[in-house]
PDB file of N, CA and C in Angstrom:
ATOM      1  N   MET M   1     -21.830 -15.052  12.215  1.00  0.00           N
ATOM      2  CA  MET M   1     -20.689 -15.773  12.739  1.00  0.00           C
ATOM      3  C   MET M   1     -19.626 -15.909  11.661  1.00  0.00           C
ATOM      4  N   ALA M   2     -18.441 -16.204  12.099  1.00  0.00           N
ATOM      5  CA  ALA M   2     -17.354 -16.392  11.146  1.00  0.00           C
ATOM      6  C   ALA M   2     -17.628 -17.617  10.285  1.00  0.00           C
ATOM      7  N   VAL M   3     -17.065 -17.620   9.124  1.00  0.00           N
ATOM      8  CA  VAL M   3     -17.342 -18.667   8.146  1.00  0.00           C
ATOM      9  C   VAL M   3     -16.857 -20.015   8.657  1.00  0.00           C
ATOM     10  N   GLY M   4     -17.759 -20.995   8.665  1.00  0.00           N
ATOM     11  CA  GLY M   4     -17.392 -22.362   9.009  1.00  0.00           C
ATOM     12  C   GLY M   4     -17.140 -22.626  10.474  1.00  0.00           C
ATOM     13  N   GLN M   5     -17.500 -21.725  11.348  1.00  0.00           N
ATOM     14  CA  GLN M   5     -17.261 -21.924  12.771  1.00  0.00           C
ATOM     15  C   GLN M   5     -18.517 -21.567  13.547  1.00  0.00           C
ATOM     16  N   ASN M   6     -18.688 -22.193  14.679  1.00  0.00           N
ATOM     17  CA  ASN M   6     -19.811 -21.780  15.514  1.00  0.00           C
ATOM     18  C   ASN M   6     -19.326 -20.770  16.545  1.00  0.00           C
ATOM     19  N   GLN M   7     -20.252 -20.197  17.249  1.00  0.00           N
ATOM     20  CA  GLN M   7     -19.918 -19.095  18.138  1.00  0.00           C
ATOM     21  C   GLN M   7     -19.024 -19.530  19.302  1.00  0.00           C
ATOM     22  N   ARG M   8     -19.164 -20.761  19.742  1.00  0.00           N
ATOM     23  CA  ARG M   8     -18.364 -21.224  20.868  1.00  0.00           C
ATOM     24  C   ARG M   8     -16.884 -21.323  20.494  1.00  0.00           C
ATOM     25  N   ASN M   9     -16.599 -21.721  19.259  1.00  0.00           N
ATOM     26  CA  ASN M   9     -15.212 -21.919  18.845  1.00  0.00           C
ATOM     27  C   ASN M   9     -14.597 -20.695  18.161  1.00  0.00           C
ATOM     28  N   ARG M  10     -15.400 -19.663  17.931  1.00  0.00           N
ATOM     29  CA  ARG M  10     -14.915 -18.494  17.194  1.00  0.00           C
ATOM     30  C   ARG M  10     -13.949 -17.690  18.045  1.00  0.00           C
ATOM     31  N   LYS M  11     -12.807 -17.377  17.462  1.00  0.00           N
ATOM     32  CA  LYS M  11     -11.828 -16.527  18.136  1.00  0.00           C
ATOM     33  C   LYS M  11     -12.166 -15.070  17.840  1.00  0.00           C
ATOM     34  N   ASN M  12     -12.053 -14.218  18.833  1.00  0.00           N
ATOM     35  CA  ASN M  12     -12.319 -12.801  18.634  1.00  0.00           C
ATOM     36  C   ASN M  12     -11.178 -12.177  17.844  1.00  0.00           C
ATOM     37  N   ASP M  13     -11.504 -11.566  16.739  1.00  0.00           N
ATOM     38  CA  ASP M  13     -10.541 -10.874  15.908  1.00  0.00           C
ATOM     39  C   ASP M  13     -11.062  -9.461  15.692  1.00  0.00           C
ATOM     40  N   SER M  14     -10.339  -8.484  16.169  1.00  0.00           N
ATOM     41  CA  SER M  14     -10.820  -7.109  16.104  1.00  0.00           C
ATOM     42  C   SER M  14     -10.856  -6.572  14.676  1.00  0.00           C
ATOM     43  N   MET M  15     -10.184  -7.231  13.750  1.00  0.00           N
ATOM     44  CA  MET M  15     -10.174  -6.771  12.358  1.00  0.00           C
ATOM     45  C   MET M  15     -11.300  -7.378  11.534  1.00  0.00           C
ATOM     46  N   LEU M  16     -12.085  -8.280  12.125  1.00  0.00           N
ATOM     47  CA  LEU M  16     -13.205  -8.898  11.434  1.00  0.00           C
ATOM     48  C   LEU M  16     -14.505  -8.604  12.157  1.00  0.00           C
ATOM     49  N   THR M  17     -15.587  -8.526  11.405  1.00  0.00           N
ATOM     50  CA  THR M  17     -16.898  -8.371  12.015  1.00  0.00           C
ATOM     51  C   THR M  17     -17.405  -9.737  12.452  1.00  0.00           C
ATOM     52  N   LYS M  18     -18.581  -9.773  13.017  1.00  0.00           N
ATOM     53  CA  LYS M  18     -19.188 -11.014  13.476  1.00  0.00           C
ATOM     54  C   LYS M  18     -19.389 -11.999  12.325  1.00  0.00           C
ATOM     55  N   THR M  19     -19.639 -11.483  11.132  1.00  0.00           N
ATOM     56  CA  THR M  19     -19.891 -12.345   9.982  1.00  0.00           C
ATOM     57  C   THR M  19     -18.623 -12.714   9.226  1.00  0.00           C
ATOM     58  N   GLY M  20     -17.468 -12.223   9.655  1.00  0.00           N
ATOM     59  CA  GLY M  20     -16.211 -12.579   9.011  1.00  0.00           C
ATOM     60  C   GLY M  20     -15.728 -11.574   7.985  1.00  0.00           C
ATOM     61  N   LYS M  21     -16.434 -10.451   7.836  1.00  0.00           N
ATOM     62  CA  LYS M  21     -16.010  -9.424   6.878  1.00  0.00           C
ATOM     63  C   LYS M  21     -14.969  -8.511   7.524  1.00  0.00           C
ATOM     64  N   ALA M  22     -14.080  -7.970   6.701  1.00  0.00           N
ATOM     65  CA  ALA M  22     -12.998  -7.127   7.206  1.00  0.00           C
ATOM     66  C   ALA M  22     -13.510  -5.758   7.629  1.00  0.00           C
ATOM     67  N   ARG M  23     -12.942  -5.239   8.713  1.00  0.00           N
ATOM     68  CA  ARG M  23     -13.218  -3.861   9.130  1.00  0.00           C
ATOM     69  C   ARG M  23     -12.217  -2.947   8.434  1.00  0.00           C
ATOM     70  N   LEU M  24     -12.704  -1.860   7.853  1.00  0.00           N
ATOM     71  CA  LEU M  24     -11.842  -0.984   7.083  1.00  0.00           C
ATOM     72  C   LEU M  24     -11.366   0.230   7.862  1.00  0.00           C
ATOM     73  N   GLY M  25     -12.008   0.547   8.962  1.00  0.00           N
ATOM     74  CA  GLY M  25     -11.688   1.757   9.711  1.00  0.00           C
ATOM     75  C   GLY M  25     -10.254   1.873  10.169  1.00  0.00           C
ATOM     76  N   PRO M  26      -9.674   0.870  10.797  1.00  0.00           N
ATOM     77  CA  PRO M  26      -8.313   1.026  11.327  1.00  0.00           C
ATOM     78  C   PRO M  26      -7.200   0.847  10.295  1.00  0.00           C
ATOM     79  N   LEU M  27      -7.533   0.565   9.036  1.00  0.00           N
ATOM     80  CA  LEU M  27      -6.501   0.368   8.024  1.00  0.00           C
ATOM     81  C   LEU M  27      -5.951   1.704   7.537  1.00  0.00           C
ATOM     82  N   ASN M  28      -4.664   1.716   7.187  1.00  0.00           N
ATOM     83  CA  ASN M  28      -4.065   2.947   6.671  1.00  0.00           C
ATOM     84  C   ASN M  28      -4.165   2.990   5.148  1.00  0.00           C
ATOM     85  N   LEU M  29      -3.635   4.051   4.552  1.00  0.00           N
ATOM     86  CA  LEU M  29      -3.772   4.282   3.121  1.00  0.00           C
ATOM     87  C   LEU M  29      -3.147   3.153   2.291  1.00  0.00           C
ATOM     88  N   ALA M  30      -1.965   2.705   2.667  1.00  0.00           N
ATOM     89  CA  ALA M  30      -1.284   1.647   1.918  1.00  0.00           C
ATOM     90  C   ALA M  30      -2.060   0.335   1.992  1.00  0.00           C
ATOM     91  N   GLN M  31      -2.568   0.016   3.165  1.00  0.00           N
ATOM     92  CA  GLN M  31      -3.329  -1.226   3.341  1.00  0.00           C
ATOM     93  C   GLN M  31      -4.622  -1.188   2.540  1.00  0.00           C
ATOM     94  N   LEU M  32      -5.284  -0.035   2.520  1.00  0.00           N
ATOM     95  CA  LEU M  32      -6.534   0.091   1.776  1.00  0.00           C
ATOM     96  C   LEU M  32      -6.306  -0.015   0.269  1.00  0.00           C
ATOM     97  N   THR M  33      -5.242   0.599  -0.226  1.00  0.00           N
ATOM     98  CA  THR M  33      -4.980   0.519  -1.661  1.00  0.00           C
ATOM     99  C   THR M  33      -4.622  -0.907  -2.062  1.00  0.00           C
ATOM    100  N   LYS M  34      -3.880  -1.624  -1.236  1.00  0.00           N
ATOM    101  CA  LYS M  34      -3.551  -3.021  -1.532  1.00  0.00           C
ATOM    102  C   LYS M  34      -4.824  -3.866  -1.541  1.00  0.00           C
ATOM    103  N   LEU M  35      -5.700  -3.618  -0.595  1.00  0.00           N
ATOM    104  CA  LEU M  35      -6.961  -4.351  -0.520  1.00  0.00           C
ATOM    105  C   LEU M  35      -7.845  -4.043  -1.729  1.00  0.00           C
ATOM    106  N   LEU M  36      -7.819  -2.807  -2.186  1.00  0.00           N
ATOM    107  CA  LEU M  36      -8.596  -2.417  -3.363  1.00  0.00           C
ATOM    108  C   LEU M  36      -8.093  -3.133  -4.619  1.00  0.00           C
ATOM    109  N   GLU M  37      -6.776  -3.293  -4.732  1.00  0.00           N
ATOM    110  CA  GLU M  37      -6.199  -3.972  -5.889  1.00  0.00           C
ATOM    111  C   GLU M  37      -6.527  -5.459  -5.901  1.00  0.00           C
ATOM    112  N   THR M  38      -6.569  -6.079  -4.733  1.00  0.00           N
ATOM    113  CA  THR M  38      -6.785  -7.523  -4.660  1.00  0.00           C
ATOM    114  C   THR M  38      -8.261  -7.902  -4.634  1.00  0.00           C
ATOM    115  N   SER M  39      -9.136  -6.950  -4.344  1.00  0.00           N
ATOM    116  CA  SER M  39     -10.561  -7.244  -4.268  1.00  0.00           C
ATOM    117  C   SER M  39     -11.140  -7.497  -5.652  1.00  0.00           C
ATOM    118  N   THR M  40     -12.111  -8.413  -5.723  1.00  0.00           N
ATOM    119  CA  THR M  40     -12.723  -8.743  -7.007  1.00  0.00           C
ATOM    120  C   THR M  40     -14.193  -8.351  -7.074  1.00  0.00           C
ATOM    121  N   LYS M  41     -14.858  -8.259  -5.946  1.00  0.00           N
ATOM    122  CA  LYS M  41     -16.288  -7.953  -5.933  1.00  0.00           C
ATOM    123  C   LYS M  41     -16.527  -6.445  -6.026  1.00  0.00           C
ATOM    124  N   PRO M  42     -17.407  -6.016  -6.928  1.00  0.00           N
ATOM    125  CA  PRO M  42     -17.679  -4.575  -7.075  1.00  0.00           C
ATOM    126  C   PRO M  42     -18.184  -3.926  -5.784  1.00  0.00           C
ATOM    127  N   LYS M  43     -19.001  -4.641  -5.026  1.00  0.00           N
ATOM    128  CA  LYS M  43     -19.535  -4.074  -3.789  1.00  0.00           C
ATOM    129  C   LYS M  43     -18.407  -3.825  -2.781  1.00  0.00           C
ATOM    130  N   GLU M  44     -17.462  -4.749  -2.699  1.00  0.00           N
ATOM    131  CA  GLU M  44     -16.335  -4.573  -1.793  1.00  0.00           C
ATOM    132  C   GLU M  44     -15.428  -3.435  -2.259  1.00  0.00           C
ATOM    133  N   LYS M  45     -15.220  -3.356  -3.585  1.00  0.00           N
ATOM    134  CA  LYS M  45     -14.388  -2.282  -4.123  1.00  0.00           C
ATOM    135  C   LYS M  45     -14.985  -0.915  -3.813  1.00  0.00           C
ATOM    136  N   ASP M  46     -16.301  -0.791  -3.940  1.00  0.00           N
ATOM    137  CA  ASP M  46     -16.968   0.470  -3.621  1.00  0.00           C
ATOM    138  C   ASP M  46     -16.792   0.830  -2.148  1.00  0.00           C
ATOM    139  N   LYS M  47     -16.915  -0.153  -1.288  1.00  0.00           N
ATOM    140  CA  LYS M  47     -16.772   0.073   0.146  1.00  0.00           C
ATOM    141  C   LYS M  47     -15.344   0.529   0.483  1.00  0.00           C
ATOM    142  N   ILE M  48     -14.360  -0.102  -0.147  1.00  0.00           N
ATOM    143  CA  ILE M  48     -12.961   0.257   0.087  1.00  0.00           C
ATOM    144  C   ILE M  48     -12.683   1.658  -0.466  1.00  0.00           C
ATOM    145  N   GLN M  49     -13.249   1.962  -1.633  1.00  0.00           N
ATOM    146  CA  GLN M  49     -13.057   3.283  -2.230  1.00  0.00           C
ATOM    147  C   GLN M  49     -13.645   4.375  -1.348  1.00  0.00           C
ATOM    148  N   ARG M  50     -14.813   4.123  -0.757  1.00  0.00           N
ATOM    149  CA  ARG M  50     -15.410   5.102   0.163  1.00  0.00           C
ATOM    150  C   ARG M  50     -14.513   5.302   1.383  1.00  0.00           C
ATOM    151  N   ALA M  51     -13.922   4.227   1.889  1.00  0.00           N
ATOM    152  CA  ALA M  51     -13.021   4.344   3.035  1.00  0.00           C
ATOM    153  C   ALA M  51     -11.775   5.147   2.660  1.00  0.00           C
ATOM    154  N   LEU M  52     -11.271   4.949   1.446  1.00  0.00           N
ATOM    155  CA  LEU M  52     -10.120   5.728   0.974  1.00  0.00           C
ATOM    156  C   LEU M  52     -10.470   7.205   0.871  1.00  0.00           C
ATOM    157  N   ASN M  53     -11.637   7.493   0.306  1.00  0.00           N
ATOM    158  CA  ASN M  53     -12.068   8.888   0.174  1.00  0.00           C
ATOM    159  C   ASN M  53     -12.226   9.543   1.543  1.00  0.00           C
ATOM    160  N   LYS M  54     -12.772   8.816   2.486  1.00  0.00           N
ATOM    161  CA  LYS M  54     -12.957   9.337   3.839  1.00  0.00           C
ATOM    162  C   LYS M  54     -11.602   9.619   4.494  1.00  0.00           C
ATOM    163  N   LEU M  55     -10.656   8.706   4.275  1.00  0.00           N
ATOM    164  CA  LEU M  55      -9.325   8.864   4.840  1.00  0.00           C
ATOM    165  C   LEU M  55      -8.620  10.079   4.234  1.00  0.00           C
ATOM    166  N   ASN M  56      -8.801  10.289   2.929  1.00  0.00           N
ATOM    167  CA  ASN M  56      -8.172  11.438   2.251  1.00  0.00           C
ATOM    168  C   ASN M  56      -8.785  12.746   2.724  1.00  0.00           C
ATOM    169  N   LEU M  57     -10.091  12.775   2.982  1.00  0.00           N
ATOM    170  CA  LEU M  57     -10.738  13.988   3.465  1.00  0.00           C
ATOM    171  C   LEU M  57     -10.247  14.356   4.868  1.00  0.00           C
ATOM    172  N   LEU M  58     -10.034  13.347   5.695  1.00  0.00           N
ATOM    173  CA  LEU M  58      -9.570  13.605   7.049  1.00  0.00           C
ATOM    174  C   LEU M  58      -8.123  14.108   7.042  1.00  0.00           C
ATOM    175  N   ALA M  59      -7.323  13.608   6.089  1.00  0.00           N
ATOM    176  CA  ALA M  59      -5.924  14.014   6.016  1.00  0.00           C
ATOM    177  C   ALA M  59      -5.754  15.442   5.479  1.00  0.00           C
ATOM    178  N   ALA M  60      -6.702  15.868   4.646  1.00  0.00           N
ATOM    179  CA  ALA M  60      -6.582  17.208   4.022  1.00  0.00           C
ATOM    180  C   ALA M  60      -7.027  18.324   4.919  1.00  0.00           C
TER     181      ALA M  60
END
């Protein structure tokens, strides 16, 4: 569930998962690079970097 909320009060947000984490699939290159710069956790940075690499492979 989203952080600090129960399921009854949770608003559906297509950009967040059930646990409140961001979905990276629909983000574009600029959004992903901005997110990579602002992220502090190594695990999140790795996940964003993989999404960037995937996006670059699809574009090429």
